[in-house]
Amino acid sequence: MFRVEGEGMDVLMVAAIGVVIVLVSILLLRLHPLLGLLIASLFVFAATPRSILLNTELKSKQVEIVDFAAGGLVGLDSATARAGKYYFLRDLQSGIEDPPGLVLERATHAQLLESVEQGGLSVAAQAWFTAQQGGPVLGRQDRLVSAADVAEFDAARWKGIGAKLADGFAKTFHKLGIPVTMAAIVGVCLLESGAAARLVAAIMSLFGARGTAPSLTVSGFILGVPVFFDNVFYLLLPLAKAVGRQRPEGYLAAVMAIIVGATMAHSLVPPTPGPLLVAETLNVSVGMMMMGGLVVGGIASCIGFAYGMLCTRWIQLSPETSTAGPTARHTDRPVPLLLAALPIAVPMAILGGSEVVAYMAESRGPSSRFAGLREWMEIVNDPGLIFIATALLSIALLRYYTTRAVVGQSLTRGIADAGTIVLLTCAGGAFGASLQQLDLANAIGSRFAGLTTPWGVLFTAFCLTTIIRAAQGSATVAMITSGSIVAPVIATIDLPFHPLYVALAIGCGSKPLPWMNDSGFWQVATMTGMTTGQTLKTFSVALTLMGVTGFAVTLLGAWLIPLI
């Protein structure tokens, strides 16, 4: 039972209303997603049924009946058990206003000796009590909670909502604040130092003159790891325009190449906030999420690229109709390719390498050389420390190739960009904490058994993220919300594959069905000169195809390479 008399609201209904509050605040009230998430969090914290709170907040104070012995002795599994009145938790959860109490008195030494002599005393129990005659019928595995603890809980129930909100917010910042902030600084430094442009030039020279479109896709995907989509698009769009002025028929192909590359990295590869928070919520290491995102995102981008090339057959687009956007600062001295690649290569090498070493150490045994290397890698395998070092490297690069004034302006811009993203991510963490308080795993399992099967969870994660993304437009908000709902479900089932695949399903689910409520949609439309209809046919369809393709690859990977 998940209903309490006097409150009368099912936990699934509470969660649904919380999601609706987020959507209404963004779509109708035009509030920032940060405020929508905080308001929804407060509602869920306040509306969580008393029965669920009794089960979660008093979990450490619950005692379980584990055995019986001669002489009416009752064995309890908790050393915190004490004499006094107890309530059956099952009755409290069923909404009985005044459930029948059970009075327990601690067994005397003589009673224990008598029970031992009769062979009825089990050593498995930690504490033995005598039950009051005429009380409720007892059963093994019944859980009891002290009447005093219930009274204390009821007195303080409404006083801790603000503290719970702040705690969920702070825990998310503790885990993700430094990586997200440092990633924003790295992205700005790459743009302003000219390192990003240097990487693009190198990739384009590698593909040759006829490989402009593939080179833009690869460039967009690589830069999309530390740099947010809008900045990647701003950086690479002038190259697409240059192609369009030379060959007008190649302009749309170049634009689509940029889109399909940068968007997949945004939802699948940390340290962008969406995949970073999902990985943390599902207890997936950042390195593993990064490697899985590179594989799934790379394959999905290839499908998106193929569709983008098909679009050039029925849509004509000229660079003269586009609007120029902000461009990166150009420096007089070009950045060497090796130095330009370091801020991206270093975190990938350390985080990805740590996962490979850990896998080899487990497969080869403790006596292998990988075991010692694993211990060393665990010292440096901290995302916060890695991205701090990467940010310092990027700042040094920027300072050497520009001026002190440029460094100051760039850091100010990077920190300002990071502030909004970090606050939004932390608000999502608070919303996630409120949903986790609802004990959704049991509620979903009792209502929709198919959704809590291992393969059902993958479909649920993908479809739920897609629905939320289509409803409110933000891929990051969709991933945060879906991850918070799915996380407690997978914690209660035995997955035949690594939780990485659930995280990838959520990331892929944030791609389909982008339309007019998505800021990226209007960014592409206004800056490229596309009409609304053309943007739907190109941008929206391409992202939908990539999301579905990525999910199909995720399913295939979970089946063929479960990683457990």
Short mmCIF file of N, CA, C and O in Angstrom, two decimals, residues 175-176 179-180 182-184 186 221-228 262-281 284-297 343-349 351-352 355 383-384 386-387 390 479 500 503-504 507:
data_model
loop_
_atom_site.label_atom_id
_atom_site.label_comp_id
_atom_site.label_asym_id
_atom_site.label_seq_id
_atom_site.Cartn_x
_atom_site.Cartn_y
_atom_site.Cartn_z
N LYS A 175 29.58 16.98 -5.62
CA LYS A 175 30.05 15.97 -6.57
C LYS A 175 30.41 16.56 -7.93
O LYS A 175 31.37 16.12 -8.57
N LEU A 176 29.63 17.55 -8.39
CA LEU A 176 29.75 17.98 -9.78
C LEU A 176 30.17 19.44 -9.95
O LEU A 176 30.48 19.85 -11.07
N PRO A 179 33.97 19.83 -11.47
CA PRO A 179 34.13 19.40 -12.86
C PRO A 179 33.39 20.27 -13.87
O PRO A 179 33.94 20.61 -14.92
N VAL A 180 32.13 20.63 -13.58
CA VAL A 180 31.36 21.44 -14.53
C VAL A 180 31.97 22.83 -14.69
O VAL A 180 32.10 23.35 -15.79
N MET A 182 35.11 23.79 -14.11
CA MET A 182 36.40 23.72 -14.81
C MET A 182 36.21 23.42 -16.30
O MET A 182 36.95 23.94 -17.14
N ALA A 183 35.21 22.60 -16.63
CA ALA A 183 34.95 22.30 -18.04
C ALA A 183 34.54 23.56 -18.80
O ALA A 183 34.94 23.76 -19.96
N ALA A 184 33.75 24.42 -18.17
CA ALA A 184 33.35 25.68 -18.81
C ALA A 184 34.57 26.56 -19.05
O ALA A 184 34.70 27.21 -20.11
N VAL A 186 37.69 25.55 -19.41
CA VAL A 186 38.48 24.92 -20.47
C VAL A 186 37.90 25.27 -21.84
O VAL A 186 38.64 25.62 -22.78
N PHE A 221 32.21 16.99 -32.78
CA PHE A 221 32.09 15.96 -31.74
C PHE A 221 33.20 16.10 -30.70
O PHE A 221 32.95 16.03 -29.49
N ILE A 222 34.43 16.31 -31.16
CA ILE A 222 35.55 16.43 -30.23
C ILE A 222 35.42 17.69 -29.38
O ILE A 222 35.59 17.66 -28.15
N LEU A 223 35.09 18.81 -30.02
CA LEU A 223 34.96 20.05 -29.28
C LEU A 223 33.72 20.04 -28.38
O LEU A 223 33.67 20.77 -27.38
N GLY A 224 32.73 19.22 -28.72
CA GLY A 224 31.52 19.15 -27.92
C GLY A 224 31.72 18.49 -26.57
O GLY A 224 30.82 18.54 -25.72
N VAL A 225 32.88 17.88 -26.36
CA VAL A 225 33.15 17.25 -25.06
C VAL A 225 33.38 18.30 -23.97
O VAL A 225 32.71 18.29 -22.95
N PRO A 226 34.31 19.27 -24.18
CA PRO A 226 34.50 20.27 -23.14
C PRO A 226 33.75 21.57 -23.39
O PRO A 226 33.63 22.40 -22.49
N VAL A 227 33.28 21.79 -24.63
CA VAL A 227 32.69 23.07 -25.01
C VAL A 227 31.19 22.87 -25.24
O VAL A 227 30.78 21.90 -25.87
N PHE A 228 30.37 23.79 -24.73
CA PHE A 228 28.93 23.68 -24.89
C PHE A 228 28.53 23.86 -26.36
O PHE A 228 29.21 24.52 -27.13
N ALA A 262 28.29 17.96 -32.81
CA ALA A 262 28.31 18.62 -31.50
C ALA A 262 27.16 18.19 -30.59
O ALA A 262 27.32 18.17 -29.37
N THR A 263 26.01 17.87 -31.15
CA THR A 263 24.85 17.57 -30.30
C THR A 263 24.98 16.25 -29.56
O THR A 263 24.55 16.13 -28.41
N MET A 264 25.56 15.22 -30.17
CA MET A 264 25.64 13.92 -29.51
C MET A 264 26.62 13.95 -28.35
O MET A 264 26.36 13.37 -27.29
N ALA A 265 27.74 14.64 -28.51
CA ALA A 265 28.69 14.74 -27.40
C ALA A 265 28.07 15.45 -26.21
O ALA A 265 28.37 15.14 -25.05
N HIS A 266 27.18 16.39 -26.49
CA HIS A 266 26.54 17.17 -25.42
C HIS A 266 25.74 16.30 -24.47
O HIS A 266 25.63 16.61 -23.28
N SER A 267 25.18 15.21 -24.97
CA SER A 267 24.30 14.38 -24.14
C SER A 267 24.92 13.06 -23.70
O SER A 267 24.32 12.35 -22.89
N LEU A 268 26.10 12.74 -24.21
CA LEU A 268 26.65 11.41 -23.92
C LEU A 268 28.03 11.42 -23.29
O LEU A 268 28.42 10.44 -22.66
N VAL A 269 28.79 12.49 -23.46
CA VAL A 269 30.19 12.46 -23.04
C VAL A 269 30.44 13.52 -21.97
O VAL A 269 30.30 14.71 -22.24
N PRO A 270 30.78 13.10 -20.73
CA PRO A 270 31.19 14.08 -19.72
C PRO A 270 32.44 14.83 -20.21
O PRO A 270 33.17 14.30 -21.05
N PRO A 271 32.70 16.05 -19.72
CA PRO A 271 32.13 16.66 -18.51
C PRO A 271 30.95 17.60 -18.75
O PRO A 271 30.69 18.44 -17.89
N THR A 272 30.27 17.52 -19.91
CA THR A 272 29.05 18.30 -20.02
C THR A 272 28.08 17.86 -18.92
O THR A 272 28.05 16.69 -18.53
N PRO A 273 27.29 18.78 -18.37
CA PRO A 273 26.58 18.50 -17.11
C PRO A 273 25.56 17.38 -17.17
O PRO A 273 25.39 16.65 -16.19
N GLY A 274 24.86 17.21 -18.30
CA GLY A 274 23.84 16.17 -18.39
C GLY A 274 24.40 14.78 -18.14
O GLY A 274 24.01 14.09 -17.18
N PRO A 275 25.31 14.31 -18.99
CA PRO A 275 25.87 12.97 -18.77
C PRO A 275 26.66 12.85 -17.48
O PRO A 275 26.73 11.78 -16.88
N LEU A 276 27.26 13.95 -17.03
CA LEU A 276 28.02 13.91 -15.78
C LEU A 276 27.09 13.62 -14.60
O LEU A 276 27.39 12.78 -13.74
N LEU A 277 25.95 14.30 -14.55
CA LEU A 277 25.01 14.09 -13.45
C LEU A 277 24.35 12.72 -13.54
O LEU A 277 24.15 12.04 -12.53
N VAL A 278 24.00 12.28 -14.74
CA VAL A 278 23.38 10.96 -14.90
C VAL A 278 24.36 9.86 -14.45
O VAL A 278 23.97 8.91 -13.77
N ALA A 279 25.62 9.99 -14.84
CA ALA A 279 26.62 9.01 -14.42
C ALA A 279 26.73 8.97 -12.91
O ALA A 279 26.81 7.89 -12.30
N GLU A 280 26.74 10.12 -12.27
CA GLU A 280 26.83 10.17 -10.82
C GLU A 280 25.59 9.58 -10.17
O GLU A 280 25.69 8.83 -9.18
N THR A 281 24.42 9.87 -10.71
CA THR A 281 23.17 9.36 -10.14
C THR A 281 23.08 7.85 -10.23
O THR A 281 22.59 7.19 -9.31
N VAL A 284 27.83 5.32 -12.14
CA VAL A 284 28.69 4.95 -13.26
C VAL A 284 29.91 5.88 -13.23
O VAL A 284 29.75 7.09 -13.09
N SER A 285 31.09 5.33 -13.34
CA SER A 285 32.29 6.16 -13.30
C SER A 285 32.32 7.10 -14.49
O SER A 285 31.81 6.78 -15.58
N VAL A 286 32.94 8.25 -14.29
CA VAL A 286 33.02 9.25 -15.36
C VAL A 286 33.80 8.70 -16.55
O VAL A 286 33.45 8.92 -17.71
N GLY A 287 34.88 7.96 -16.26
CA GLY A 287 35.68 7.40 -17.35
C GLY A 287 34.90 6.43 -18.20
O GLY A 287 34.98 6.45 -19.43
N MET A 288 34.12 5.56 -17.57
CA MET A 288 33.32 4.58 -18.32
C MET A 288 32.23 5.30 -19.12
O MET A 288 31.94 4.92 -20.27
N MET A 289 31.59 6.30 -18.53
CA MET A 289 30.58 7.06 -19.24
C MET A 289 31.19 7.76 -20.44
O MET A 289 30.57 7.83 -21.52
N MET A 290 32.41 8.25 -20.28
CA MET A 290 33.08 8.94 -21.37
C MET A 290 33.36 7.98 -22.53
O MET A 290 33.08 8.30 -23.70
N MET A 291 33.88 6.81 -22.23
CA MET A 291 34.19 5.85 -23.28
C MET A 291 32.92 5.33 -23.96
O MET A 291 32.86 5.22 -25.19
N GLY A 292 31.91 4.99 -23.15
CA GLY A 292 30.66 4.53 -23.74
C GLY A 292 30.00 5.60 -24.59
O GLY A 292 29.46 5.32 -25.67
N GLY A 293 30.05 6.85 -24.12
CA GLY A 293 29.47 7.95 -24.89
C GLY A 293 30.18 8.18 -26.20
O GLY A 293 29.55 8.51 -27.22
N LEU A 294 31.49 8.02 -26.21
CA LEU A 294 32.25 8.19 -27.44
C LEU A 294 31.85 7.14 -28.48
O LEU A 294 31.70 7.46 -29.67
N VAL A 295 31.68 5.91 -28.03
CA VAL A 295 31.34 4.84 -28.97
C VAL A 295 29.91 5.02 -29.50
O VAL A 295 29.68 5.06 -30.72
N VAL A 296 28.95 5.13 -28.59
CA VAL A 296 27.54 5.24 -29.00
C VAL A 296 27.32 6.54 -29.76
O VAL A 296 26.65 6.57 -30.81
N GLY A 297 27.87 7.65 -29.24
CA GLY A 297 27.70 8.93 -29.92
C GLY A 297 28.35 8.96 -31.28
O GLY A 297 27.82 9.58 -32.22
N PRO A 343 44.33 19.87 -23.64
CA PRO A 343 43.20 20.02 -22.72
C PRO A 343 42.07 19.03 -22.95
O PRO A 343 41.27 18.78 -22.04
N ILE A 344 41.99 18.48 -24.14
CA ILE A 344 40.96 17.47 -24.42
C ILE A 344 41.52 16.07 -24.21
O ILE A 344 40.86 15.19 -23.67
N ALA A 345 42.78 15.87 -24.62
CA ALA A 345 43.37 14.53 -24.56
C ALA A 345 43.68 14.09 -23.14
O ALA A 345 43.52 12.91 -22.80
N VAL A 346 44.12 15.02 -22.28
CA VAL A 346 44.54 14.64 -20.92
C VAL A 346 43.41 14.02 -20.11
O VAL A 346 43.56 12.90 -19.57
N PRO A 347 42.24 14.67 -19.96
CA PRO A 347 41.18 14.02 -19.17
C PRO A 347 40.68 12.73 -19.79
O PRO A 347 40.36 11.77 -19.06
N MET A 348 40.61 12.68 -21.12
CA MET A 348 40.17 11.45 -21.76
C MET A 348 41.16 10.32 -21.49
O MET A 348 40.76 9.18 -21.20
N ALA A 349 42.44 10.61 -21.57
CA ALA A 349 43.46 9.58 -21.38
C ALA A 349 43.45 9.07 -19.94
O ALA A 349 43.52 7.86 -19.70
N LEU A 351 41.00 9.41 -17.46
CA LEU A 351 39.74 8.77 -17.05
C LEU A 351 39.49 7.48 -17.81
O LEU A 351 39.11 6.46 -17.22
N GLY A 352 39.70 7.51 -19.12
CA GLY A 352 39.52 6.30 -19.91
C GLY A 352 40.57 5.25 -19.59
O GLY A 352 40.27 4.06 -19.48
N GLU A 355 39.82 3.22 -16.46
CA GLU A 355 38.84 2.15 -16.63
C GLU A 355 39.47 0.93 -17.29
O GLU A 355 39.19 -0.21 -16.91
N PRO A 383 37.71 13.11 -10.97
CA PRO A 383 37.30 14.08 -11.99
C PRO A 383 37.56 15.52 -11.59
O PRO A 383 37.96 16.34 -12.41
N GLY A 384 37.32 15.86 -10.32
CA GLY A 384 37.55 17.23 -9.88
C GLY A 384 38.99 17.64 -10.05
O GLY A 384 39.31 18.69 -10.61
N ILE A 386 41.29 16.20 -11.92
CA ILE A 386 41.71 16.14 -13.33
C ILE A 386 41.29 17.40 -14.08
O ILE A 386 42.07 17.99 -14.83
N PHE A 387 40.07 17.86 -13.85
CA PHE A 387 39.60 19.03 -14.59
C PHE A 387 40.17 20.33 -14.03
O PHE A 387 40.27 21.31 -14.77
N THR A 390 43.37 20.36 -15.87
CA THR A 390 43.13 20.68 -17.27
C THR A 390 42.81 22.16 -17.45
O THR A 390 43.25 22.79 -18.42
N MET A 479 17.41 14.85 -18.88
CA MET A 479 18.31 13.83 -18.36
C MET A 479 18.33 13.82 -16.84
O MET A 479 18.34 12.76 -16.20
N LEU A 500 25.93 1.41 -16.98
CA LEU A 500 26.36 2.33 -18.03
C LEU A 500 25.32 2.39 -19.15
O LEU A 500 25.04 3.46 -19.70
N ALA A 503 22.49 4.65 -18.36
CA ALA A 503 22.91 6.04 -18.52
C ALA A 503 22.97 6.44 -19.99
O ALA A 503 22.56 7.56 -20.36
N LEU A 504 23.46 5.56 -20.84
CA LEU A 504 23.50 5.85 -22.27
C LEU A 504 22.10 5.93 -22.86
O LEU A 504 21.85 6.76 -23.76
N GLY A 507 20.87 9.33 -22.08
CA GLY A 507 21.51 10.31 -22.95
C GLY A 507 20.93 10.30 -24.35
O GLY A 507 20.67 11.35 -24.94
#
